DNA sequence: ATTTAGTTACGAATAGATTCGTAGATTAAA
DNA sequence: TTTAATCTACGAATCTATTCGTAACTAAAT
């Protein structure tokens, strides 16, 4: 399955976070960030349906759309591609760049270290 | 400064890793992965020069090109944008996804843990 | 039945990135 | 000086994603 385009990803994020939705609801959410025409959103969601990224069921005169791909799978796939193109395929280079950045919050560092500790216990 | 496009990034990677180069050398390198015409590579490098991504100096009848932006800065900028679009802006979510993935090598985990240990000592 | 509001389907316009053909310029060699 | 090889500059073609106008359709309200 091909990766979603940027505009498609925005729509997927909305569906993943707020659940199955009508075009109107998705468009409203998108408009909170930047103005975008209703038919633009509709068109992209129709394309996504053709591609197999979304499914839909009829509801009155409109449709309710839902994602056919999992958020985690998509993130993994996008991440792999990103690491290949920007970090020469090295996962650790990316992580080190992140861990070394000044603007990573303490809370974020906390949850990372905690994850590693729990992983140690597993063994 | 706007982020480089995918094709531009490929060229930057080559210049960062093998140093200042002529179009010919860059194109040869690119062709190791996929066939691409000489004038295609030339055109993109000319555009990059207009944009201020590359500089160049005359050498005989050709030019020697060099990056005007740092690899680390570019990676940081691309990464920020990527995290915003694919991980809702959460750095830790991305790291956890990576650390939890099955195909991260032991060597990579090693260098990550080592980095965290050294960071602890700093305090 | 007619009107109205909301929705869909379709196709075209736009925009940006990528690709490459061609013509002209430059350099080195014969 | 002429030729050959290489390189640059330019513009056009292509491709993909995005945007939106318009017309047709649907359902509900009057």
CSV table of C-alpha atoms (C1' of nucleotides) in Angstrom, one decimal:
chain,number,residue,atom,x,y,z
A,1,UNK,CA,0.0,0.0,0.0
A,2,UNK,CA,1.4,3.4,-1.1
A,3,UNK,CA,1.9,5.9,1.6
A,4,UNK,CA,-0.6,8.7,2.0
A,5,UNK,CA,0.2,12.2,0.7
A,6,UNK,CA,0.5,15.1,3.1
A,7,UNK,CA,-3.1,16.2,2.6
A,8,UNK,CA,-4.3,12.6,2.9
A,9,UNK,CA,-2.3,12.2,6.1
A,10,UNK,CA,-4.0,15.2,7.7
A,11,UNK,CA,-7.4,13.7,7.0
A,12,UNK,CA,-6.3,10.3,8.4
A,13,UNK,CA,-5.1,12.0,11.6
A,14,UNK,CA,-8.5,13.5,12.1
A,15,UNK,CA,-10.3,10.3,11.5
A,16,UNK,CA,-7.9,8.4,13.8
A,17,UNK,CA,-8.4,10.9,16.6
A,18,UNK,CA,-12.1,11.7,16.4
A,19,UNK,CA,-13.4,8.5,14.9
A,20,UNK,CA,-15.6,7.9,11.9
A,21,UNK,CA,-16.8,11.2,10.4
A,22,UNK,CA,-18.7,12.9,7.7
A,23,UNK,CA,-16.9,15.1,5.2
A,24,UNK,CA,-18.4,18.2,6.9
A,25,UNK,CA,-16.9,17.3,10.2
A,26,UNK,CA,-13.5,16.6,8.7
A,27,UNK,CA,-13.6,19.8,6.8
A,28,UNK,CA,-14.5,21.8,9.9
A,29,UNK,CA,-11.6,20.4,11.7
A,30,UNK,CA,-9.2,21.1,8.9
A,31,UNK,CA,-10.5,24.7,8.7
A,32,UNK,CA,-9.5,25.2,12.3
A,33,UNK,CA,-5.9,25.2,11.0
A,34,UNK,CA,-6.2,26.7,7.5
A,35,UNK,CA,-9.1,27.7,5.2
A,36,UNK,CA,-10.0,24.9,2.8
A,37,UNK,CA,-13.0,24.5,0.6
A,38,UNK,CA,-15.6,21.8,1.3
A,39,UNK,CA,-15.3,20.2,-2.2
A,40,UNK,CA,-11.5,20.1,-1.8
A,41,UNK,CA,-11.8,17.9,1.3
A,42,UNK,CA,-14.5,15.9,-0.3
A,43,UNK,CA,-12.4,15.3,-3.4
A,44,UNK,CA,-9.4,14.1,-1.5
A,45,UNK,CA,-11.6,11.8,0.6
A,46,UNK,CA,-13.1,10.3,-2.5
A,47,UNK,CA,-9.6,9.7,-3.9
A,48,UNK,CA,-8.6,8.1,-0.7
A,49,UNK,CA,-11.6,5.8,-1.0
A,50,UNK,CA,-10.6,4.8,-4.5
A,51,UNK,CA,-7.1,4.1,-3.3
A,52,UNK,CA,-8.4,1.9,-0.5
A,53,UNK,CA,-7.2,4.2,2.3
A,54,UNK,CA,-10.8,4.9,3.5
A,55,UNK,CA,-14.1,3.1,3.6
A,56,UNK,CA,-17.5,4.7,3.8
A,57,UNK,CA,-21.1,3.8,4.5
A,58,UNK,CA,-24.2,5.7,3.5
A,59,UNK,CA,-26.0,7.7,6.1
A,60,UNK,CA,-29.0,9.7,4.8
A,61,UNK,CA,-27.9,11.8,1.9
A,62,UNK,CA,-24.2,11.8,3.0
A,63,UNK,CA,-21.5,9.3,3.8
A,64,UNK,CA,-19.6,8.4,7.0
A,65,UNK,CA,-16.0,7.7,6.3
A,66,UNK,CA,-13.5,5.6,8.3
A,67,UNK,CA,-9.8,4.7,7.9
A,68,UNK,CA,-8.9,1.3,6.5
A,69,UNK,CA,-5.3,1.5,7.6
A,70,UNK,CA,-3.9,1.5,11.1
A,71,UNK,CA,-2.2,4.6,12.5
A,72,UNK,CA,0.7,2.6,13.8
A,73,UNK,CA,1.4,0.8,10.6
A,74,UNK,CA,1.2,4.1,8.7
A,75,UNK,CA,3.6,5.8,11.1
A,76,UNK,CA,6.1,3.0,10.8
A,77,UNK,CA,6.0,3.0,7.0
A,78,UNK,CA,6.3,6.8,6.8
A,79,UNK,CA,9.1,6.7,9.4
A,80,UNK,CA,11.1,4.1,7.5
A,81,UNK,CA,11.0,6.1,4.4
A,82,UNK,CA,11.9,9.3,6.2
A,83,UNK,CA,14.9,7.7,7.9
A,84,UNK,CA,16.1,6.4,4.6
A,85,UNK,CA,15.9,9.8,2.9
A,86,UNK,CA,17.1,12.1,5.7
A,87,UNK,CA,19.3,9.9,8.0
A,88,UNK,CA,20.9,7.5,5.6
A,89,UNK,CA,18.7,4.7,7.0
A,90,UNK,CA,20.2,4.9,10.5
A,91,UNK,CA,17.5,4.8,13.2
A,92,UNK,CA,20.0,5.6,16.0
A,93,UNK,CA,21.3,8.7,14.3
A,94,UNK,CA,17.8,10.0,14.3
A,95,UNK,CA,17.2,9.1,17.9
A,96,UNK,CA,20.5,10.7,19.0
A,97,UNK,CA,19.7,13.9,17.1
A,98,UNK,CA,16.4,14.0,19.0
A,99,UNK,CA,17.7,13.1,22.4
A,100,UNK,CA,20.4,15.7,22.0
A,101,UNK,CA,18.0,18.5,21.0
A,102,UNK,CA,17.6,21.3,23.5
A,103,UNK,CA,13.9,21.6,23.1
A,104,UNK,CA,12.9,18.1,24.1
A,105,UNK,CA,10.8,18.4,27.2
A,106,UNK,CA,11.7,16.7,30.5
A,107,UNK,CA,8.4,14.9,30.4
A,108,UNK,CA,9.3,13.4,27.0
A,109,UNK,CA,12.8,12.3,28.2
A,110,UNK,CA,11.1,10.8,31.2
A,111,UNK,CA,8.8,8.6,29.2
A,112,UNK,CA,11.6,7.5,27.0
A,113,UNK,CA,13.9,6.5,29.9
A,114,UNK,CA,11.0,4.8,31.6
A,115,UNK,CA,10.4,2.7,28.5
A,116,UNK,CA,14.0,1.6,28.4
A,117,UNK,CA,13.9,0.6,32.0
A,118,UNK,CA,10.8,-1.5,31.6
A,119,UNK,CA,12.4,-3.1,28.6
A,120,UNK,CA,15.4,-4.0,30.7
A,121,UNK,CA,13.2,-5.7,33.3
A,122,UNK,CA,11.6,-7.9,30.7
A,123,UNK,CA,14.8,-9.8,30.2
B,1,UNK,CA,15.1,28.8,4.6
B,2,UNK,CA,12.6,26.4,2.9
B,3,UNK,CA,13.3,22.7,3.2
B,4,UNK,CA,14.9,20.9,0.3
B,5,UNK,CA,12.6,18.7,-1.9
B,6,UNK,CA,13.2,15.0,-2.0
B,7,UNK,CA,15.4,15.2,-5.2
B,8,UNK,CA,17.3,18.1,-3.7
B,9,UNK,CA,17.9,16.2,-0.5
B,10,UNK,CA,19.4,13.3,-2.4
B,11,UNK,CA,21.9,15.6,-3.9
B,12,UNK,CA,22.7,17.2,-0.6
B,13,UNK,CA,23.3,13.8,0.9
B,14,UNK,CA,25.9,13.1,-1.8
B,15,UNK,CA,27.6,16.4,-1.3
B,16,UNK,CA,27.7,16.1,2.4
B,17,UNK,CA,29.2,12.6,2.3
B,18,UNK,CA,31.7,12.9,-0.5
B,19,UNK,CA,32.4,16.6,-0.4
B,20,UNK,CA,32.4,19.2,-3.1
B,21,UNK,CA,31.7,17.7,-6.5
B,22,UNK,CA,31.0,18.4,-10.1
B,23,UNK,CA,27.6,17.6,-11.6
B,24,UNK,CA,29.1,14.6,-13.3
B,25,UNK,CA,30.2,13.0,-10.1
B,26,UNK,CA,26.9,13.7,-8.4
B,27,UNK,CA,25.0,12.2,-11.3
B,28,UNK,CA,27.2,9.1,-11.3
B,29,UNK,CA,26.4,8.6,-7.7
B,30,UNK,CA,22.7,9.1,-8.3
B,31,UNK,CA,22.8,6.6,-11.1
B,32,UNK,CA,24.1,3.9,-8.8
B,33,UNK,CA,20.6,3.8,-7.4
B,34,UNK,CA,18.3,4.7,-10.3
B,35,UNK,CA,18.9,5.9,-13.9
B,36,UNK,CA,18.7,9.7,-14.2
B,37,UNK,CA,19.7,11.9,-17.1
B,38,UNK,CA,22.7,14.2,-16.7
B,39,UNK,CA,20.7,17.4,-17.5
B,40,UNK,CA,18.1,16.4,-14.9
B,41,UNK,CA,20.8,16.4,-12.2
B,42,UNK,CA,22.3,19.6,-13.6
B,43,UNK,CA,18.9,21.4,-13.7
B,44,UNK,CA,18.1,20.5,-10.1
B,45,UNK,CA,21.6,21.7,-9.0
B,46,UNK,CA,21.1,24.9,-10.8
B,47,UNK,CA,17.7,25.5,-9.1
B,48,UNK,CA,19.3,24.7,-5.8
B,49,UNK,CA,21.9,27.3,-6.5
B,50,UNK,CA,19.3,29.9,-7.2
B,51,UNK,CA,17.5,29.0,-4.0
B,52,UNK,CA,20.7,29.4,-2.0
B,53,UNK,CA,21.0,25.7,-1.1
B,54,UNK,CA,24.3,25.3,-3.0
B,55,UNK,CA,27.2,27.5,-4.0
B,56,UNK,CA,29.6,26.8,-6.9
B,57,UNK,CA,32.9,27.9,-8.2
B,58,UNK,CA,34.2,27.7,-11.7
B,59,UNK,CA,36.7,25.0,-12.6
B,60,UNK,CA,37.8,24.8,-16.2
B,61,UNK,CA,34.6,24.6,-18.3
B,62,UNK,CA,32.5,23.1,-15.5
B,63,UNK,CA,31.6,24.0,-11.9
B,64,UNK,CA,32.3,22.6,-8.5
B,65,UNK,CA,29.3,22.6,-6.2
B,66,UNK,CA,29.1,22.7,-2.5
B,67,UNK,CA,26.3,22.8,0.1
B,68,UNK,CA,25.5,26.1,1.8
B,69,UNK,CA,23.5,24.5,4.5
B,70,UNK,CA,24.5,22.2,7.3
B,71,UNK,CA,23.5,18.6,7.4
B,72,UNK,CA,22.5,18.7,11.1
B,73,UNK,CA,20.4,21.9,10.6
B,74,UNK,CA,18.6,20.4,7.7
B,75,UNK,CA,17.9,17.1,9.5
B,76,UNK,CA,16.5,19.0,12.5
B,77,UNK,CA,14.2,21.0,10.3
B,78,UNK,CA,13.0,18.1,8.3
B,79,UNK,CA,12.5,16.1,11.5
B,80,UNK,CA,10.4,18.8,13.1
B,81,UNK,CA,8.2,18.9,10.2
B,82,UNK,CA,7.9,15.2,10.0
B,83,UNK,CA,7.0,14.8,13.6
B,84,UNK,CA,4.4,17.5,13.4
B,85,UNK,CA,2.7,15.8,10.5
B,86,UNK,CA,3.0,12.1,11.4
B,87,UNK,CA,3.2,12.1,15.2
B,88,UNK,CA,1.1,15.0,16.2
B,89,UNK,CA,4.3,16.8,17.3
B,90,UNK,CA,5.3,14.3,20.0
B,91,UNK,CA,9.0,13.5,19.9
B,92,UNK,CA,8.6,10.8,22.5
B,93,UNK,CA,5.9,9.0,20.6
B,94,UNK,CA,8.3,8.7,17.6
B,95,UNK,CA,11.2,7.5,19.8
B,96,UNK,CA,9.1,4.9,21.5
B,97,UNK,CA,7.8,3.7,18.2
B,98,UNK,CA,11.4,3.3,17.1
B,99,UNK,CA,12.7,1.7,20.2
B,100,UNK,CA,9.9,-0.7,20.2
B,101,UNK,CA,10.3,-1.8,16.6
B,102,UNK,CA,11.6,-5.3,16.2
B,103,UNK,CA,14.1,-4.5,13.5
B,104,UNK,CA,16.2,-2.0,15.3
B,105,UNK,CA,19.7,-3.6,15.6
B,106,UNK,CA,21.4,-4.3,18.9
B,107,UNK,CA,24.2,-2.0,17.8
B,108,UNK,CA,21.8,0.8,17.4
B,109,UNK,CA,20.2,0.2,20.8
B,110,UNK,CA,23.7,0.1,22.3
B,111,UNK,CA,24.6,3.5,21.0
B,112,UNK,CA,21.4,5.0,22.2
B,113,UNK,CA,21.7,3.7,25.7
B,114,UNK,CA,25.4,4.7,25.8
B,115,UNK,CA,24.4,8.2,24.9
B,116,UNK,CA,21.8,8.4,27.7
B,117,UNK,CA,24.4,7.1,30.2
B,118,UNK,CA,26.9,9.7,29.2
B,119,UNK,CA,24.3,12.3,29.5
B,120,UNK,CA,23.5,11.2,33.1
B,121,UNK,CA,27.2,11.6,34.0
B,122,UNK,CA,27.2,15.1,32.8
B,123,UNK,CA,24.9,16.2,35.6
C,1,DA,C1',-45.6,19.3,-5.5
C,2,DT,C1',-42.2,22.8,-4.9
C,3,DT,C1',-38.6,24.8,-2.6
C,4,DT,C1',-34.5,24.7,0.0
C,5,DA,C1',-30.2,23.2,2.0
C,6,DG,C1',-26.8,20.0,2.0
C,7,DT,C1',-24.3,16.5,-0.5
C,8,DT,C1',-22.1,14.1,-4.3
C,9,DA,C1',-19.8,13.5,-8.7
C,10,DC,C1',-17.1,15.2,-12.3
C,11,DG,C1',-13.9,17.7,-14.7
C,12,DA,C1',-10.9,21.4,-15.2
C,13,DA,C1',-7.5,24.7,-13.4
C,14,DT,C1',-3.5,25.4,-10.7
C,15,DA,C1',0.9,24.6,-8.6
C,16,DG,C1',5.2,22.5,-7.8
C,17,DA,C1',8.6,19.1,-8.7
C,18,DT,C1',11.0,16.4,-11.9
C,19,DT,C1',12.6,15.1,-16.4
C,20,DC,C1',14.9,15.8,-20.5
C,21,DG,C1',15.8,17.6,-25.5
C,22,DT,C1',18.3,21.0,-27.8
C,23,DA,C1',21.1,24.7,-28.9
C,24,DG,C1',25.0,27.2,-27.8
C,25,DA,C1',29.3,27.9,-25.2
C,26,DT,C1',33.9,26.3,-23.6
C,27,DT,C1',37.9,23.7,-23.5
C,28,DA,C1',41.3,20.5,-25.0
C,29,DA,C1',43.1,17.8,-28.7
C,30,DA,C1',44.3,16.9,-33.5
D,1,DT,C1',42.1,26.3,-37.1
D,2,DT,C1',39.1,22.6,-37.1
D,3,DT,C1',37.2,18.9,-34.6
D,4,DA,C1',35.5,16.4,-30.8
D,5,DA,C1',34.1,16.0,-26.2
D,6,DT,C1',32.0,18.1,-22.4
D,7,DC,C1',29.3,21.3,-20.1
D,8,DT,C1',25.9,25.0,-19.4
D,9,DA,C1',21.6,27.4,-20.1
D,10,DC,C1',17.0,27.4,-21.3
D,11,DG,C1',12.5,26.1,-22.1
D,12,DA,C1',9.1,22.8,-22.6
D,13,DA,C1',6.9,18.4,-21.4
D,14,DT,C1',5.3,15.4,-17.9
D,15,DC,C1',3.6,14.0,-13.6
D,16,DT,C1',1.4,14.2,-9.2
D,17,DA,C1',-1.0,16.5,-5.8
D,18,DT,C1',-4.2,20.0,-4.6
D,19,DT,C1',-7.9,23.1,-5.2
D,20,DC,C1',-12.4,24.4,-6.5
D,21,DG,C1',-16.4,25.6,-9.7
D,22,DT,C1',-20.5,23.7,-11.5
D,23,DA,C1',-24.2,20.7,-12.2
D,24,DA,C1',-26.8,17.0,-10.7
D,25,DC,C1',-28.8,14.5,-6.9
D,26,DT,C1',-31.2,13.6,-2.4
D,27,DA,C1',-33.8,14.3,1.5
D,28,DA,C1',-36.4,17.1,4.3
D,29,DA,C1',-39.5,21.1,5.0
D,30,DT,C1',-43.1,24.0,3.5
